[in-house]
């Protein structure tokens, strides 16, 4: 039995509950079994103890949408609209990627996310066996899918075959840290009958679905032209929402679309920075949350962001919508924090309690340095985290109670090797 005691200066259990500290977390076999204020009074024999009296412990961030290996494409095709960016820059460069490149690109993403306090992320890409291997080695938690498109018979069949193989090999592997979903790219790359097939395959394999929906105005206009309805209404008509679904972006949605999402408990991944950078727009998150939707936060891939820093998404989610609505009360700090932790966890189909530091939850924990200038003074700890702190304040990261980052040094990753391999891939892609 693995037993870990974490002693900290203060503790954010959830957006609703803060322990001003000092505080402790007791972990057995990766699960939080006790959380308390003050000093732990139990038997210490057999415990691995981490004393961090100048740190605040918080749930690790859950990145609800991304494409991990696109770290390799960071900076390629900046300042272009989405479809131009995809067709002229991304697709031609991605055609050069190999399994080895996917492996190293995913490890690079894991390094970046661990350093910035993320403990779990979603991924939709290709050659995903290599990505899963990287996630397993990193110690992170991953919700992974093999991207599916249905533009022709070959791509359709490859998508089905690759997905079946991937789900059967990797679902609930790495001591349960890896779970899988189906990953149809979007309605504009997956014809109606293919989306229906995906829903049936999801039921057969008993895993959820993640998909891009209503990301751009052009996508929505084309859907009305081709199907007479929005991408969301079209997906509903194809039977996709008979299964659990995580919908990324949902920027251009109507009240009717939001009602459809709510009726089927479709979860939404809000990607504010990527949507802004690609000129896609701003998702109506306030209306979604007022309707009762689960809304998590994601970075999207590093080719359209261009980093995987959830602190930036957290702060942007808490400020962007205030400006859009001319209302400083919308998306307050606690709501934004929940979107990056517990709400994101629900969005990506993690068990109840994940994204919190409560008894029974998996011990996915990030520590921030209370000695940082971002915490001087601390009138409101949660406010400091949301509006002031950043990735440079992260000191330690744990997943299932096991350290991935200690005193700002990665534990599970050979960062020099990652740098070396990524440089080689960069040189290859430039040829």
XYZ file of C-alpha atoms in Angstrom:
431
model
C 0.000 0.000 0.000
C 1.306 3.428 -0.999
C 0.706 6.058 1.696
C 1.532 9.723 1.205
C 1.140 12.673 3.561
C 1.182 16.146 2.066
C 1.553 19.029 4.533
C 0.907 22.523 3.137
C 0.410 26.128 4.140
C -3.167 26.304 2.866
C -5.573 24.258 0.799
C -8.188 24.824 -1.883
C -10.410 21.745 -1.746
C -12.796 23.124 -4.353
C -14.147 26.433 -5.592
C -16.538 26.379 -2.619
C -14.233 25.234 0.181
C -10.890 26.686 1.244
C -8.816 25.667 4.262
C -6.716 28.725 5.204
C -4.141 26.444 6.757
C -1.938 25.008 7.715
C -3.486 21.849 6.293
C -2.725 18.305 5.237
C -3.867 15.662 2.768
C -3.501 11.946 3.491
C -3.390 9.687 0.450
C -3.599 5.899 0.261
C -3.116 4.062 -3.027
C -3.700 7.234 -4.984
C -6.955 8.210 -3.258
C -7.493 11.021 -0.763
C -8.607 9.452 2.508
C -8.314 12.427 4.855
C -8.125 16.202 4.575
C -7.637 18.328 7.652
C -6.662 21.675 9.084
C -3.594 21.950 11.282
C -1.021 19.221 11.781
C -1.717 15.565 10.977
C -2.070 13.737 14.292
C -2.031 10.144 13.094
C 0.725 7.558 12.886
C 3.464 8.616 10.486
C 5.224 5.282 10.210
C 5.116 4.020 6.635
C 4.147 7.404 5.213
C 6.030 9.244 2.498
C 5.846 12.843 3.722
C 6.112 15.981 1.615
C 6.309 19.136 3.752
C 5.472 22.313 1.867
C 4.559 24.898 4.546
C 4.907 27.766 2.044
C 2.595 26.273 -0.577
C -1.094 26.206 -1.362
C -2.467 22.878 -2.562
C -5.213 22.883 -5.191
C -6.776 20.350 -7.548
C -4.660 19.884 -10.656
C -6.056 21.515 -13.779
C -8.011 19.367 -16.231
C -7.416 20.481 -19.826
C -10.705 19.628 -21.522
C -9.614 19.956 -25.143
C -6.395 19.673 -27.084
C -4.169 17.912 -29.565
C -1.005 17.158 -27.629
C 1.508 16.392 -30.381
C 0.672 19.676 -32.102
C 3.328 21.142 -29.826
C 5.564 20.195 -32.773
C 3.634 22.659 -34.953
C 3.849 25.595 -32.556
C 4.296 28.788 -34.573
C 3.489 27.276 -37.976
C 0.803 29.267 -39.794
C 0.094 31.903 -37.183
C -2.344 34.739 -37.868
C -4.523 32.837 -40.349
C -8.254 32.000 -40.225
C -9.142 28.455 -39.192
C -9.798 26.794 -42.554
C -6.795 28.450 -44.243
C -4.657 27.491 -41.253
C -5.871 23.879 -41.429
C -5.762 23.318 -45.183
C -2.639 25.262 -46.103
C -0.451 24.831 -43.009
C -1.580 22.085 -40.646
C -2.626 19.272 -42.972
C 0.511 19.405 -45.190
C 2.835 19.510 -42.173
C 0.947 16.814 -40.276
C 1.383 14.520 -43.280
C 5.106 14.439 -42.443
C 4.634 13.300 -38.835
C 5.702 9.797 -37.834
C 4.872 7.618 -34.848
C 8.154 8.672 -33.263
C 7.269 12.330 -33.774
C 3.850 11.835 -32.139
C 5.540 10.187 -29.164
C 8.042 13.002 -28.619
C 5.512 15.735 -29.373
C 3.172 14.284 -26.755
C 5.977 14.053 -24.199
C 6.775 17.696 -24.912
C 3.120 18.545 -24.254
C 3.165 16.547 -21.017
C 6.266 18.409 -19.870
C 4.655 21.762 -20.607
C 1.411 20.830 -18.876
C 3.064 19.356 -15.788
C 5.195 22.490 -15.367
C 2.029 24.596 -15.474
C -0.029 22.548 -13.028
C -2.166 20.391 -15.330
C -2.674 16.800 -14.192
C -5.176 15.533 -16.796
C -5.789 16.361 -20.448
C -7.820 15.245 -23.425
C -6.241 14.433 -26.761
C -7.672 13.840 -30.218
C -5.057 13.090 -32.856
C -3.615 10.211 -34.882
C -0.993 7.471 -34.307
C -2.401 7.494 -30.803
C -0.639 4.349 -29.599
C 2.516 6.483 -29.510
C 0.677 9.234 -27.648
C -0.687 6.789 -25.082
C 2.784 5.407 -24.495
C 3.996 8.927 -23.766
C 1.122 9.567 -21.353
C 1.798 6.298 -19.555
C 5.462 7.188 -19.091
C 4.750 10.764 -18.018
C 2.511 9.739 -15.114
C -0.245 12.119 -16.240
C -3.903 11.287 -16.617
C -5.130 11.255 -20.216
C -8.521 11.021 -21.931
C -7.443 9.983 -25.399
C -9.064 9.415 -28.775
C -7.943 8.525 -32.275
C -9.234 11.243 -34.601
C -11.777 9.960 -37.124
C -12.776 11.421 -40.495
C -15.127 9.958 -43.080
C -14.319 11.745 -46.316
C -13.908 8.519 -48.309
C -14.244 4.782 -47.798
C -10.592 4.331 -46.893
C -10.556 7.045 -44.230
C -13.864 5.787 -42.838
C -12.632 2.239 -42.415
C -9.251 3.317 -41.089
C -10.985 5.465 -38.493
C -13.091 2.560 -37.286
C -10.241 0.034 -37.282
C -7.760 2.357 -35.572
C -10.313 3.362 -32.964
C -11.285 -0.205 -32.119
C -7.638 -1.221 -31.766
C -6.796 1.825 -29.677
C -9.742 1.574 -27.290
C -9.260 -2.140 -26.722
C -5.548 -1.743 -26.026
C -5.535 1.412 -23.916
C -8.874 1.995 -22.178
C -8.335 2.048 -18.384
C -4.649 1.241 -18.753
C -1.676 2.784 -16.912
C -3.310 1.901 -13.583
C -6.512 3.545 -14.800
C -4.854 6.865 -15.668
C -5.640 6.437 -19.372
C -9.237 6.350 -20.543
C -10.435 6.569 -24.118
C -13.171 8.207 -26.155
C -14.170 8.156 -29.791
C -12.918 11.174 -31.726
C -14.953 12.089 -34.820
C -13.307 15.309 -35.948
C -16.362 17.404 -36.871
C -19.606 17.179 -38.874
C -17.899 18.821 -41.861
C -15.361 15.973 -42.054
C -17.729 13.199 -40.939
C -20.835 12.676 -43.139
C -24.191 12.024 -41.510
C -24.121 8.241 -41.859
C -20.602 8.188 -40.446
C -21.692 10.129 -37.351
C -24.466 7.571 -36.878
C -21.891 4.798 -37.221
C -19.705 6.543 -34.609
C -22.629 6.651 -32.172
C -23.205 2.927 -32.680
C -19.490 2.212 -32.227
C -19.468 4.270 -29.031
C -22.237 2.074 -27.652
C -20.459 -1.093 -28.776
C -17.164 -0.107 -27.129
C -18.894 1.582 -24.159
C -16.840 4.788 -24.311
C -17.914 8.430 -24.765
C -17.346 10.738 -27.755
C -15.506 14.017 -28.214
C -16.023 16.203 -31.292
C -15.521 19.771 -32.584
C -18.855 21.570 -32.997
C -19.858 25.015 -34.291
C -16.362 26.452 -34.059
C -16.709 29.057 -36.844
C -19.453 31.047 -38.510
C -18.504 29.497 -41.875
C -18.984 25.997 -40.444
C -22.456 26.891 -39.200
C -23.481 28.614 -42.455
C -22.318 25.626 -44.489
C -24.261 23.265 -42.230
C -27.484 25.209 -42.788
C -26.796 25.202 -46.522
C -26.110 21.448 -46.681
C -28.382 20.049 -43.961
C -30.898 22.788 -43.243
C -29.841 22.914 -39.601
C -26.945 23.847 -37.344
C -24.044 21.455 -36.697
C -25.503 20.783 -33.244
C -29.014 20.055 -34.516
C -27.501 17.975 -37.312
C -25.436 15.940 -34.828
C -28.561 15.346 -32.772
C -30.429 14.145 -35.879
C -27.589 11.723 -36.629
C -28.040 10.127 -33.192
C -24.679 11.281 -31.874
C -26.182 12.654 -28.661
C -27.675 9.308 -27.703
C -24.177 8.760 -26.331
C -22.178 10.840 -23.805
C -20.545 13.658 -25.776
C -17.935 16.335 -25.119
C -18.296 19.149 -27.661
C -15.287 21.403 -28.188
C -15.671 25.123 -28.949
C -19.441 25.691 -29.523
C -18.691 29.299 -30.419
C -21.567 29.997 -32.809
C -24.601 28.510 -31.097
C -28.195 29.647 -30.802
C -30.601 29.367 -27.883
C -32.058 26.333 -29.672
C -28.584 24.765 -29.888
C -28.015 25.341 -26.178
C -31.377 23.718 -25.409
C -30.362 20.675 -27.468
C -27.036 20.412 -25.638
C -28.794 20.666 -22.286
C -31.435 18.074 -23.204
C -28.720 15.514 -23.928
C -26.262 16.571 -21.183
C -23.627 17.335 -23.812
C -20.580 18.773 -22.084
C -18.728 21.757 -23.584
C -15.004 22.508 -23.730
C -14.483 26.282 -23.830
C -11.220 27.291 -25.544
C -11.183 31.077 -25.260
C -7.602 31.779 -26.313
C -7.576 29.512 -29.366
C -10.951 30.846 -30.498
C -9.671 34.402 -30.240
C -6.355 33.709 -31.976
C -8.041 31.995 -34.938
C -10.612 34.765 -35.164
C -13.415 32.282 -34.555
C -15.243 34.366 -31.963
C -16.306 34.049 -28.342
C -18.508 31.215 -27.122
C -21.657 32.316 -25.194
C -20.517 30.650 -22.006
C -22.659 32.780 -19.725
C -25.828 31.647 -21.522
C -24.627 28.034 -21.458
C -23.986 28.104 -17.741
C -27.292 29.827 -17.074
C -28.917 26.934 -18.961
C -27.167 24.452 -16.677
C -24.588 23.049 -19.085
C -21.324 21.554 -17.873
C -18.589 23.805 -19.259
C -14.914 22.949 -18.879
C -11.817 24.773 -20.063
C -9.268 23.717 -22.654
C -6.232 25.142 -24.390
C -6.709 23.450 -27.777
C -3.449 22.476 -29.479
C -0.238 24.470 -29.163
C -0.408 25.296 -32.875
C -3.408 27.551 -32.317
C -2.840 28.958 -28.843
C 0.331 28.717 -28.753
C 0.881 27.173 -25.335
C -0.818 24.709 -23.002
C -0.979 26.977 -19.965
C -4.306 26.562 -18.188
C -3.607 29.593 -15.981
C -4.014 31.740 -19.082
C -7.320 30.075 -20.003
C -8.521 30.398 -16.412
C -7.846 34.114 -16.258
C -9.201 34.754 -19.747
C -12.422 32.863 -19.007
C -12.862 34.980 -15.888
C -12.272 38.302 -17.658
C -13.285 37.960 -21.311
C -16.973 37.489 -20.652
C -17.069 40.418 -18.236
C -16.015 42.619 -21.131
C -18.398 41.002 -23.626
C -21.370 41.446 -21.278
C -20.231 44.752 -19.759
C -20.856 43.090 -16.413
C -18.090 42.542 -13.852
C -20.176 39.957 -11.981
C -20.315 37.274 -14.703
C -17.938 34.294 -14.407
C -16.569 35.217 -10.963
C -13.289 33.743 -9.758
C -14.892 30.711 -8.101
C -16.855 29.842 -11.229
C -13.795 30.130 -13.458
C -11.760 27.986 -11.042
C -14.459 25.304 -11.084
C -14.457 25.365 -14.898
C -10.730 24.563 -14.918
C -11.010 21.790 -12.323
C -14.231 20.031 -11.290
C -16.302 21.153 -14.294
C -13.560 20.143 -16.717
C -13.309 16.802 -14.930
C -17.012 16.162 -15.444
C -16.742 17.389 -19.026
C -14.142 14.717 -19.826
C -16.087 11.969 -18.048
C -13.891 11.524 -14.993
C -15.506 10.065 -11.850
C -17.443 12.185 -9.369
C -15.142 14.112 -7.052
C -12.330 14.469 -9.527
C -11.092 18.034 -9.807
C -11.476 18.497 -6.040
C -9.344 17.662 -3.031
C -12.068 15.840 -1.154
C -12.142 12.443 0.490
C -12.587 9.696 -2.087
C -11.144 11.688 -4.986
C -8.016 10.711 -6.874
C -5.033 12.621 -5.493
C -4.264 14.826 -8.510
C -2.755 17.875 -6.818
C -0.878 21.024 -7.805
C 1.101 23.168 -5.355
C 1.713 26.888 -5.782
C 4.391 28.941 -4.028
C 2.811 31.241 -1.434
C 6.098 33.180 -1.312
C 5.520 34.380 -4.868
C 4.768 38.087 -5.356
C 1.435 36.956 -6.823
C 0.345 35.998 -3.293
C 1.452 39.238 -1.594
C -0.899 40.215 -0.048
C -3.561 37.507 0.076
C -6.884 39.070 0.905
C -8.680 36.348 -1.057
C -6.725 33.179 -1.830
C -8.943 32.023 -4.700
C -8.835 35.474 -6.253
C -5.039 35.411 -6.129
C -4.978 32.060 -7.907
C -7.407 33.078 -10.657
C -6.403 36.677 -11.309
C -2.748 36.871 -10.232
C -0.891 33.555 -10.178
C 0.691 31.770 -13.111
C 2.633 28.755 -14.273
C 5.825 30.153 -12.762
C 4.262 29.696 -9.309
C 3.862 25.907 -9.693
C 6.320 24.029 -7.491
C 5.002 20.466 -7.241
C 2.529 18.259 -9.094
C 1.112 14.885 -8.062
C -1.114 12.416 -9.927
C -2.591 9.554 -7.916
C -0.394 10.833 -5.099
C 2.781 10.195 -7.081
C 5.124 13.108 -7.791
C 5.529 14.307 -11.368
C 7.161 17.607 -10.363
C 9.111 18.248 -7.161
C 10.555 21.645 -6.326
C 9.976 22.678 -9.954
C 11.982 19.725 -11.328
C 10.260 17.068 -13.483
C 10.442 13.618 -11.923
C 9.146 11.338 -14.673
C 10.510 13.041 -17.805
C 13.978 13.265 -19.348
C 13.650 16.869 -20.454
C 17.093 17.059 -22.094
C 16.206 14.069 -24.276
C 12.861 15.652 -25.168
C 14.620 18.866 -26.242
C 17.103 16.894 -28.346
C 14.474 14.804 -30.106
C 12.163 17.747 -30.755
C 15.002 19.702 -32.355
C 15.599 16.794 -34.735
C 11.914 16.678 -35.654
C 11.879 20.443 -36.187
C 14.766 20.159 -38.650
C 12.952 17.373 -40.503
C 9.710 19.333 -40.771
C 11.547 22.332 -42.238
C 12.923 20.323 -45.163
